[in-house]
mmCIF file of C-alpha atoms in Angstrom:
data_model
loop_
_atom_site.group_PDB
_atom_site.id
_atom_site.type_symbol
_atom_site.label_atom_id
_atom_site.label_comp_id
_atom_site.label_asym_id
_atom_site.label_seq_id
_atom_site.Cartn_x
_atom_site.Cartn_y
_atom_site.Cartn_z
ATOM 1 C CA ARG G 178 74.829 36.599 26.158
ATOM 2 C CA ILE G 179 72.852 33.553 25.046
ATOM 3 C CA VAL G 180 73.803 30.009 24.083
ATOM 4 C CA VAL G 181 71.254 28.391 21.761
ATOM 5 C CA LYS G 182 71.415 24.625 21.246
ATOM 6 C CA VAL G 183 69.495 23.168 18.299
ATOM 7 C CA GLY G 184 68.899 19.433 18.055
ATOM 8 C CA SER G 185 68.711 17.249 14.970
ATOM 9 C CA GLY G 186 65.000 16.692 15.515
ATOM 10 C CA VAL G 187 64.455 20.421 14.980
ATOM 11 C CA LEU G 188 66.874 20.828 12.066
ATOM 12 C CA SER G 189 65.316 17.948 10.125
ATOM 13 C CA GLY G 190 61.850 19.521 10.159
ATOM 14 C CA GLY G 191 60.472 16.012 10.590
ATOM 15 C CA GLY G 192 62.310 14.709 7.526
ATOM 16 C CA GLU G 193 65.415 12.606 6.918
ATOM 17 C CA GLY G 194 67.924 15.436 6.352
ATOM 18 C CA LEU G 195 68.560 19.122 7.047
ATOM 19 C CA ASP G 196 65.574 21.380 6.342
ATOM 20 C CA GLY G 197 66.839 24.650 4.838
ATOM 21 C CA ALA G 198 63.603 26.471 5.703
ATOM 22 C CA VAL G 199 64.046 25.622 9.409
ATOM 23 C CA LEU G 200 67.663 26.833 9.391
ATOM 24 C CA ARG G 201 66.667 30.114 7.679
ATOM 25 C CA ARG G 202 63.884 30.668 10.228
ATOM 26 C CA LEU G 203 66.240 30.125 13.163
ATOM 27 C CA ALA G 204 68.900 32.331 11.575
ATOM 28 C CA GLY G 205 66.294 35.075 11.260
ATOM 29 C CA GLU G 206 65.349 34.807 14.933
ATOM 30 C CA ILE G 207 69.025 34.876 15.954
ATOM 31 C CA ALA G 208 69.548 37.950 13.746
ATOM 32 C CA LYS G 209 66.612 39.643 15.486
ATOM 33 C CA ALA G 210 68.129 38.909 18.908
ATOM 34 C CA ARG G 211 71.496 40.295 17.788
ATOM 35 C CA ALA G 212 69.814 43.449 16.525
ATOM 36 C CA ALA G 213 68.380 43.867 20.046
ATOM 37 C CA GLY G 214 71.917 43.762 21.472
ATOM 38 C CA ASP G 215 72.258 40.094 22.410
ATOM 39 C CA GLU G 216 75.358 38.003 21.723
ATOM 40 C CA ILE G 217 74.632 34.499 20.460
ATOM 41 C CA VAL G 218 76.624 31.277 20.492
ATOM 42 C CA LEU G 219 74.938 28.509 18.499
ATOM 43 C CA VAL G 220 75.527 24.875 19.449
ATOM 44 C CA SER G 221 74.269 22.869 16.494
ATOM 45 C CA SER G 222 73.688 19.178 16.039
ATOM 46 C CA GLY G 223 73.046 17.873 12.526
ATOM 47 C CA ALA G 224 76.387 16.659 11.170
ATOM 48 C CA ILE G 225 75.492 12.998 11.625
ATOM 49 C CA LEU G 226 72.003 13.693 10.254
ATOM 50 C CA ALA G 227 73.411 15.357 7.117
ATOM 51 C CA GLY G 228 75.998 12.626 6.604
ATOM 52 C CA ARG G 229 73.466 9.866 7.114
ATOM 53 C CA GLU G 230 71.234 11.414 4.447
ATOM 54 C CA ARG G 231 74.117 11.798 1.971
ATOM 55 C CA LEU G 232 75.368 8.229 2.534
ATOM 56 C CA LYS G 233 71.828 6.791 2.593
ATOM 57 C CA LEU G 234 72.507 4.958 5.855
ATOM 58 C CA GLU G 235 69.829 3.119 7.803
ATOM 59 C CA GLY G 236 69.542 0.758 10.766
ATOM 60 C CA ARG G 237 71.291 0.837 14.140
ATOM 61 C CA PRO G 238 74.744 2.399 13.683
ATOM 62 C CA SER G 239 78.089 1.624 15.292
ATOM 63 C CA VAL G 240 80.220 4.422 16.783
ATOM 64 C CA GLN G 241 82.487 4.187 13.728
ATOM 65 C CA LEU G 242 79.524 4.573 11.357
ATOM 66 C CA LYS G 243 78.356 7.659 13.268
ATOM 67 C CA GLN G 244 81.871 9.104 13.034
ATOM 68 C CA ALA G 245 81.958 8.473 9.294
ATOM 69 C CA ALA G 246 78.553 10.106 8.874
ATOM 70 C CA ALA G 247 79.761 13.112 10.883
ATOM 71 C CA ALA G 248 82.856 13.432 8.676
ATOM 72 C CA VAL G 249 80.675 13.569 5.563
ATOM 73 C CA GLY G 250 77.979 15.728 7.147
ATOM 74 C CA GLN G 251 79.955 18.415 9.017
ATOM 75 C CA SER G 252 80.855 20.423 5.904
ATOM 76 C CA ARG G 253 77.276 20.080 4.639
ATOM 77 C CA LEU G 254 75.981 21.356 7.992
ATOM 78 C CA MET G 255 78.239 24.414 7.909
ATOM 79 C CA ARG G 256 77.334 25.199 4.276
ATOM 80 C CA ALA G 257 73.674 25.043 5.267
ATOM 81 C CA TRP G 258 74.206 27.457 8.175
ATOM 82 C CA GLU G 259 76.293 29.837 6.043
ATOM 83 C CA ALA G 260 73.466 29.924 3.486
ATOM 84 C CA ALA G 261 70.884 30.489 6.241
ATOM 85 C CA PHE G 262 72.835 33.461 7.683
ATOM 86 C CA ALA G 263 73.600 34.962 4.256
ATOM 87 C CA ARG G 264 70.394 37.021 4.071
ATOM 88 C CA PRO G 265 70.933 38.805 7.433
ATOM 89 C CA ARG G 266 74.622 39.146 6.419
ATOM 90 C CA ILE G 267 75.976 37.518 9.556
ATOM 91 C CA THR G 268 79.398 35.868 9.562
ATOM 92 C CA VAL G 269 79.560 32.447 11.184
ATOM 93 C CA ALA G 270 82.508 30.412 12.457
ATOM 94 C CA GLN G 271 82.886 26.671 12.879
ATOM 95 C CA VAL G 272 84.169 25.552 16.295
ATOM 96 C CA LEU G 273 84.643 21.792 16.768
ATOM 97 C CA LEU G 274 85.355 20.560 20.298
ATOM 98 C CA SER G 275 86.047 17.209 21.878
ATOM 99 C CA GLY G 276 85.816 16.386 25.566
ATOM 100 C CA ASP G 277 89.589 16.302 25.762
ATOM 101 C CA ASP G 278 89.701 19.985 24.755
ATOM 102 C CA LEU G 279 87.847 21.003 27.911
ATOM 103 C CA HIS G 280 89.191 18.383 30.340
ATOM 104 C CA HIS G 281 92.514 20.257 30.411
ATOM 105 C CA ARG G 282 92.374 23.652 32.095
ATOM 106 C CA GLU G 283 94.724 25.371 29.620
ATOM 107 C CA ARG G 284 92.802 24.155 26.574
ATOM 108 C CA TYR G 285 89.534 25.050 28.313
ATOM 109 C CA LEU G 286 90.764 28.639 28.683
ATOM 110 C CA ASN G 287 92.012 28.668 25.075
ATOM 111 C CA ALA G 288 88.549 27.631 23.859
ATOM 112 C CA ARG G 289 86.997 30.371 26.012
ATOM 113 C CA ASN G 290 89.331 33.026 24.579
ATOM 114 C CA THR G 291 88.552 31.966 21.006
ATOM 115 C CA LEU G 292 84.786 32.094 21.530
ATOM 116 C CA LEU G 293 84.911 35.474 23.296
ATOM 117 C CA THR G 294 87.095 36.902 20.506
ATOM 118 C CA LEU G 295 84.604 35.724 17.869
ATOM 119 C CA LEU G 296 81.766 37.397 19.797
ATOM 120 C CA ARG G 297 83.742 40.655 19.994
ATOM 121 C CA LEU G 298 84.193 40.500 16.211
ATOM 122 C CA GLY G 299 80.437 40.209 15.704
ATOM 123 C CA VAL G 300 80.629 36.587 14.560
ATOM 124 C CA VAL G 301 78.148 33.845 15.486
ATOM 125 C CA PRO G 302 80.218 30.809 16.607
ATOM 126 C CA ILE G 303 78.619 27.519 15.580
ATOM 127 C CA VAL G 304 79.845 24.874 17.996
ATOM 128 C CA ASN G 305 79.584 21.129 17.549
ATOM 129 C CA GLU G 306 81.187 18.131 19.168
ATOM 130 C CA ASN G 307 84.024 16.773 17.032
ATOM 131 C CA ASP G 308 82.187 13.511 16.361
ATOM 132 C CA THR G 309 84.733 12.398 13.760
ATOM 133 C CA VAL G 310 87.462 11.840 16.378
ATOM 134 C CA ALA G 311 85.458 11.598 19.614
ATOM 135 C CA VAL G 312 85.533 8.205 21.322
ATOM 136 C CA GLU G 313 83.747 7.067 24.451
ATOM 137 C CA GLU G 314 86.507 8.231 26.804
ATOM 138 C CA ILE G 315 86.434 11.836 25.591
ATOM 139 C CA LYS G 316 82.864 12.330 24.296
ATOM 140 C CA PHE G 317 80.595 14.902 25.888
ATOM 141 C CA GLY G 318 77.902 12.317 25.154
ATOM 142 C CA ASP G 319 75.648 14.764 23.364
ATOM 143 C CA ASN G 320 75.489 18.383 22.298
ATOM 144 C CA ASP G 321 73.157 19.128 25.216
ATOM 145 C CA GLY G 322 76.009 18.511 27.655
ATOM 146 C CA LEU G 323 78.342 20.455 25.392
ATOM 147 C CA SER G 324 75.964 23.440 25.362
ATOM 148 C CA ALA G 325 75.905 23.531 29.186
ATOM 149 C CA LEU G 326 79.714 23.577 29.236
ATOM 150 C CA VAL G 327 79.787 26.311 26.589
ATOM 151 C CA ALA G 328 77.297 28.380 28.612
ATOM 152 C CA GLY G 329 79.721 28.329 31.542
ATOM 153 C CA LEU G 330 82.692 28.815 29.239
ATOM 154 C CA VAL G 331 81.416 32.138 27.804
ATOM 155 C CA ASP G 332 79.647 33.441 30.948
ATOM 156 C CA ALA G 333 76.217 33.141 29.329
ATOM 157 C CA ASN G 334 73.101 34.548 30.972
ATOM 158 C CA ILE G 335 70.687 32.150 29.278
ATOM 159 C CA LEU G 336 70.909 28.672 27.746
ATOM 160 C CA VAL G 337 68.085 27.811 25.330
ATOM 161 C CA LEU G 338 67.732 24.119 24.448
ATOM 162 C CA LEU G 339 65.536 23.815 21.348
ATOM 163 C CA THR G 340 63.966 20.397 20.871
ATOM 164 C CA ASP G 341 60.914 18.897 19.124
ATOM 165 C CA GLN G 342 58.802 18.943 22.299
ATOM 166 C CA ASP G 343 57.164 21.863 24.106
ATOM 167 C CA GLY G 344 59.309 21.309 27.184
ATOM 168 C CA LEU G 345 59.590 18.887 30.086
ATOM 169 C CA TYR G 346 56.433 16.961 30.963
ATOM 170 C CA SER G 347 55.384 15.146 34.116
ATOM 171 C CA GLU G 348 55.567 11.942 32.035
ATOM 172 C CA ASP G 349 56.565 11.106 28.462
ATOM 173 C CA PRO G 350 53.698 12.678 26.460
ATOM 174 C CA ARG G 351 54.205 10.220 23.606
ATOM 175 C CA VAL G 352 53.288 7.378 25.980
ATOM 176 C CA HIS G 353 51.006 9.172 28.452
ATOM 177 C CA PRO G 354 48.534 11.584 26.732
ATOM 178 C CA THR G 355 47.498 13.028 30.107
ATOM 179 C CA ALA G 356 51.048 14.239 30.905
ATOM 180 C CA THR G 357 51.272 17.918 31.860
ATOM 181 C CA LEU G 358 53.941 20.472 30.942
ATOM 182 C CA ILE G 359 56.220 21.550 33.802
ATOM 183 C CA ALA G 360 56.673 25.311 33.475
ATOM 184 C CA GLU G 361 59.382 25.769 36.083
ATOM 185 C CA VAL G 362 62.029 23.582 37.722
ATOM 186 C CA LYS G 363 63.592 24.909 40.908
ATOM 187 C CA PRO G 364 66.941 23.729 42.345
ATOM 188 C CA GLY G 365 66.617 20.329 44.026
ATOM 189 C CA MET G 366 63.170 19.596 42.566
ATOM 190 C CA ARG G 367 62.662 15.864 41.964
ATOM 191 C CA LEU G 368 61.693 14.861 38.428
ATOM 192 C CA ALA G 369 60.379 11.687 36.817
ATOM 193 C CA ARG G 370 62.632 9.745 34.452
ATOM 194 C CA THR G 371 62.493 11.141 30.923
ATOM 195 C CA SER G 372 62.841 9.787 27.390
ATOM 196 C CA LYS G 373 66.147 8.898 25.740
ATOM 197 C CA ALA G 374 67.310 9.394 22.153
ATOM 198 C CA GLY G 375 66.884 6.989 19.251
ATOM 199 C CA PRO G 376 69.729 4.980 17.688
ATOM 200 C CA TRP G 377 71.043 7.818 15.496
ATOM 201 C CA GLY G 378 70.743 10.503 18.189
ATOM 202 C CA THR G 379 72.734 11.102 21.362
ATOM 203 C CA GLY G 380 70.406 13.343 23.328
ATOM 204 C CA GLY G 381 66.760 12.898 24.235
ATOM 205 C CA MET G 382 64.914 14.778 26.974
ATOM 206 C CA GLU G 383 66.953 13.079 29.705
ATOM 207 C CA SER G 384 70.177 14.715 28.496
ATOM 208 C CA LYS G 385 68.434 18.090 28.159
ATOM 209 C CA VAL G 386 67.298 17.942 31.774
ATOM 210 C CA ARG G 387 70.827 17.017 32.852
ATOM 211 C CA ALA G 388 72.323 19.864 30.791
ATOM 212 C CA ALA G 389 69.759 22.401 31.999
ATOM 213 C CA ARG G 390 70.384 21.512 35.642
ATOM 214 C CA GLN G 391 74.139 21.713 35.109
ATOM 215 C CA ALA G 392 73.798 25.184 33.575
ATOM 216 C CA ALA G 393 71.495 26.299 36.402
ATOM 217 C CA GLU G 394 74.059 25.090 38.951
ATOM 218 C CA GLY G 395 76.489 27.507 37.313
ATOM 219 C CA GLY G 396 74.050 30.421 37.614
ATOM 220 C CA VAL G 397 72.632 30.264 34.072
ATOM 221 C CA LEU G 398 68.882 30.348 33.404
ATOM 222 C CA ALA G 399 68.130 27.343 31.150
ATOM 223 C CA VAL G 400 65.000 26.966 29.034
ATOM 224 C CA VAL G 401 63.870 23.849 27.155
ATOM 225 C CA ALA G 402 61.451 24.810 24.371
ATOM 226 C CA ASN G 403 59.956 23.603 21.082
ATOM 227 C CA GLY G 404 62.236 24.711 18.262
ATOM 228 C CA THR G 405 59.863 23.440 15.582
ATOM 229 C CA LYS G 406 57.534 26.370 16.307
ATOM 230 C CA ALA G 407 58.120 29.656 14.507
ATOM 231 C CA GLY G 408 59.101 32.544 16.788
ATOM 232 C CA ILE G 409 59.946 30.316 19.744
ATOM 233 C CA LEU G 410 63.428 31.760 20.356
ATOM 234 C CA THR G 411 62.034 35.289 20.190
ATOM 235 C CA ALA G 412 59.328 34.310 22.690
ATOM 236 C CA VAL G 413 61.843 32.732 25.097
ATOM 237 C CA LEU G 414 64.097 35.804 25.048
ATOM 238 C CA ALA G 415 61.084 38.063 25.563
ATOM 239 C CA GLY G 416 60.263 36.137 28.754
ATOM 240 C CA LYS G 417 56.853 34.971 27.567
ATOM 241 C CA GLY G 418 56.875 31.846 29.714
ATOM 242 C CA VAL G 419 57.109 29.231 26.962
ATOM 243 C CA GLY G 420 58.746 25.855 27.513
ATOM 244 C CA THR G 421 60.287 24.736 30.805
ATOM 245 C CA SER G 422 62.575 27.081 32.737
ATOM 246 C CA PHE G 423 65.299 25.693 35.017
ATOM 247 C CA LEU G 424 66.009 28.337 37.626
ATOM 248 C CA PRO G 425 69.536 28.914 38.935
ATOM 249 C CA GLY G 426 70.185 28.636 42.657
ATOM 250 C CA ASP G 427 71.075 31.439 45.052
ATOM 251 C CA LYS G 428 74.736 30.363 45.230
ATOM 252 C CA PRO G 429 75.970 29.313 41.782
ATOM 253 C CA LEU G 430 79.291 27.535 41.409
ATOM 254 C CA ALA G 431 82.253 29.797 40.690
ATOM 255 C CA LYS G 432 83.800 29.427 37.225
ATOM 256 C CA ARG G 433 86.791 27.449 38.454
ATOM 257 C CA ARG G 434 84.540 25.072 40.361
ATOM 258 C CA GLN G 435 82.294 24.691 37.295
ATOM 259 C CA TRP G 436 85.292 23.449 35.332
ATOM 260 C CA LEU G 437 86.261 21.069 38.129
ATOM 261 C CA ALA G 438 82.730 19.701 38.508
ATOM 262 C CA PHE G 439 81.659 19.397 34.882
ATOM 263 C CA ALA G 440 84.612 19.513 32.481
ATOM 264 C CA SER G 441 87.693 18.188 34.294
ATOM 265 C CA HIS G 442 89.010 14.651 33.828
ATOM 266 C CA PRO G 443 90.232 13.139 37.138
ATOM 267 C CA LYS G 444 93.588 11.387 37.022
ATOM 268 C CA GLY G 445 92.990 9.311 40.159
ATOM 269 C CA ARG G 446 90.735 8.612 43.133
ATOM 270 C CA ILE G 447 91.172 9.424 46.802
ATOM 271 C CA VAL G 448 88.944 7.453 49.165
ATOM 272 C CA VAL G 449 88.112 9.399 52.328
ATOM 273 C CA ASP G 450 86.324 8.538 55.552
ATOM 274 C CA ALA G 451 82.825 9.687 56.492
ATOM 275 C CA GLY G 452 84.154 12.425 58.771
ATOM 276 C CA ALA G 453 86.210 13.945 55.963
ATOM 277 C CA ARG G 454 83.225 13.898 53.628
ATOM 278 C CA GLU G 455 81.106 15.654 56.229
ATOM 279 C CA ALA G 456 83.803 18.312 56.713
ATOM 280 C CA LEU G 457 84.091 18.908 52.955
ATOM 281 C CA THR G 458 80.408 18.955 52.050
ATOM 282 C CA ALA G 459 78.698 20.405 55.121
ATOM 283 C CA LYS G 460 81.409 22.623 56.592
ATOM 284 C CA ALA G 461 83.328 23.738 53.468
ATOM 285 C CA LYS G 462 86.622 22.518 54.906
ATOM 286 C CA SER G 463 89.780 21.366 53.089
ATOM 287 C CA LEU G 464 90.783 17.713 52.796
ATOM 288 C CA LEU G 465 93.577 16.770 55.202
ATOM 289 C CA ALA G 466 95.780 13.673 55.123
ATOM 290 C CA SER G 467 94.110 12.404 58.294
ATOM 291 C CA GLY G 468 90.862 11.865 56.376
ATOM 292 C CA VAL G 469 92.439 9.851 53.535
ATOM 293 C CA LYS G 470 91.878 6.079 53.606
ATOM 294 C CA SER G 471 93.306 4.906 50.258
ATOM 295 C CA ILE G 472 94.450 6.030 46.800
ATOM 296 C CA SER G 473 93.981 4.514 43.348
ATOM 297 C CA SER G 474 95.772 5.369 40.071
ATOM 298 C CA ALA G 475 98.861 7.537 39.752
ATOM 299 C CA PHE G 476 98.682 11.343 39.865
ATOM 300 C CA GLU G 477 100.973 14.295 40.409
ATOM 301 C CA PRO G 478 100.591 17.581 42.341
ATOM 302 C CA GLY G 479 98.172 19.864 40.507
ATOM 303 C CA ASP G 480 96.196 17.009 38.917
ATOM 304 C CA VAL G 481 92.428 16.709 39.269
ATOM 305 C CA VAL G 482 91.320 13.848 41.520
ATOM 306 C CA SER G 483 87.951 12.325 42.420
ATOM 307 C CA LEU G 484 87.052 12.248 46.096
ATOM 308 C CA VAL G 485 85.142 9.106 46.995
ATOM 309 C CA GLU G 486 83.387 7.857 50.123
ATOM 310 C CA ASP G 487 81.452 4.611 50.427
ATOM 311 C CA GLY G 488 82.008 3.873 46.728
ATOM 312 C CA ALA G 489 80.488 7.124 45.408
ATOM 313 C CA GLU G 490 82.272 10.170 43.984
ATOM 314 C CA PHE G 491 81.065 13.284 45.813
ATOM 315 C CA ALA G 492 83.671 15.926 44.897
ATOM 316 C CA ARG G 493 86.599 16.783 42.628
ATOM 317 C CA GLY G 494 89.618 18.889 43.376
ATOM 318 C CA LEU G 495 93.234 19.743 42.639
ATOM 319 C CA THR G 496 95.654 17.732 44.764
ATOM 320 C CA ASN G 497 98.740 19.244 46.395
ATOM 321 C CA PHE G 498 100.418 15.829 46.720
ATOM 322 C CA SER G 499 101.429 13.062 44.339
ATOM 323 C CA SER G 500 99.880 9.626 44.765
ATOM 324 C CA ARG G 501 103.280 8.315 45.892
ATOM 325 C CA ASP G 502 103.599 10.839 48.719
ATOM 326 C CA LEU G 503 99.957 10.596 49.695
ATOM 327 C CA GLU G 504 100.273 6.822 50.061
ATOM 328 C CA LYS G 505 102.973 7.453 52.686
ATOM 329 C CA ILE G 506 101.059 10.037 54.724
ATOM 330 C CA LYS G 507 97.418 8.878 54.456
ATOM 331 C CA GLY G 508 95.671 8.893 57.828
ATOM 332 C CA MET G 509 98.381 11.025 59.445
ATOM 333 C CA LYS G 510 98.127 14.380 61.175
ATOM 334 C CA THR G 511 99.351 17.457 59.297
ATOM 335 C CA SER G 512 102.151 17.927 61.838
ATOM 336 C CA GLN G 513 103.594 14.513 60.886
ATOM 337 C CA ILE G 514 103.898 15.111 57.112
ATOM 338 C CA GLU G 515 107.300 16.805 57.037
ATOM 339 C CA GLY G 516 108.843 14.165 59.269
ATOM 340 C CA VAL G 517 107.735 11.403 56.885
ATOM 341 C CA LEU G 518 108.360 13.080 53.516
ATOM 342 C CA GLY G 519 111.220 15.406 54.457
ATOM 343 C CA HIS G 520 109.194 18.318 53.106
ATOM 344 C CA LYS G 521 105.628 19.612 53.281
ATOM 345 C CA PRO G 522 104.275 21.178 50.061
ATOM 346 C CA ALA G 523 101.005 22.144 51.783
ATOM 347 C CA ASP G 524 98.958 21.533 54.909
ATOM 348 C CA GLU G 525 95.983 20.378 52.848
ATOM 349 C CA VAL G 526 95.734 17.468 50.419
ATOM 350 C CA VAL G 527 93.018 19.403 48.555
ATOM 351 C CA HIS G 528 92.385 23.011 49.533
ATOM 352 C CA ARG G 529 88.743 24.076 49.755
ATOM 353 C CA ASP G 530 89.368 26.830 47.159
ATOM 354 C CA ASN G 531 90.330 24.111 44.651
ATOM 355 C CA LEU G 532 87.390 21.813 45.453
ATOM 356 C CA ALA G 533 83.994 21.331 43.810
ATOM 357 C CA VAL G 534 81.286 19.353 45.606
ATOM 358 C CA LEU G 535 79.087 17.448 43.133
ATOM 359 C CA LYS G 536 75.338 17.712 43.551
ATOM 360 C CA ARG G 537 74.386 14.852 41.216
#
């Protein structure tokens, strides 16, 4: 099962709008992969690009102008993909997501069920961020981040990020001609700062690196490759060593922890002491009330909370206590909880099974 993300820089073919020849070429390569037995989910940028072309927009856009361009361009993007997949007779489906859809566990699972059902029906889902309604609080930020979430959502084996560069370089090759291509990135490997997107884009190589590392943390092999080259997807899936491969670690995050780490939206913050952080990160322990120093924002039992120490978030988890009750028992021993509250819903504030330690 493969998630393929295609950026606007690829879909434009170097021009100002969607390039039908590029879409037909990619559709042909996806059809070839499907014929070999692979399942494909396509995460496609291009709505803003198509809308910008239709509206003849130029200059540095506001968020509202991007949303308007996306509203005009989304139907044009889907018509272009339907036309591209017409020759191989493949049915496609439009799936628009916003960050809010995946922040909530129930909606996250609903999105997963829909995508898996489409794959069982032999359909190629074409996923895009719902740019028309997305605002800063709920945006994925770019379709690279969305593709990493989708890879975890559908239990993908491979995430392929197609861009207009050959892969990740030691330095920005457009500024430093002597930069060299990095063939392989292992977990924990330090990388130089990479290029960002232009005013009409939301990605850039920096977001692709972030997305690839996120996917690899979840056990998915991620490859950044040059989608402007014919046959590139076929070469990646054949294991021919093109582009930059981000290798998954030996102990990938479980699916529930992937959602907590990458897709959840914390309702509040729990500040813990250094000893509690050490117990959670190095010893895989649960968070107890004795390690809690302070609480900010209101939350209820079952909500996602950020765990913070020395001003930095280091983990997320599901709390067993409301902010009101936790304020009363912070710093106390577990044996004291029932005497203070009159009840004890759990021994742990956050159980280790409902905790994700963040590696960023």
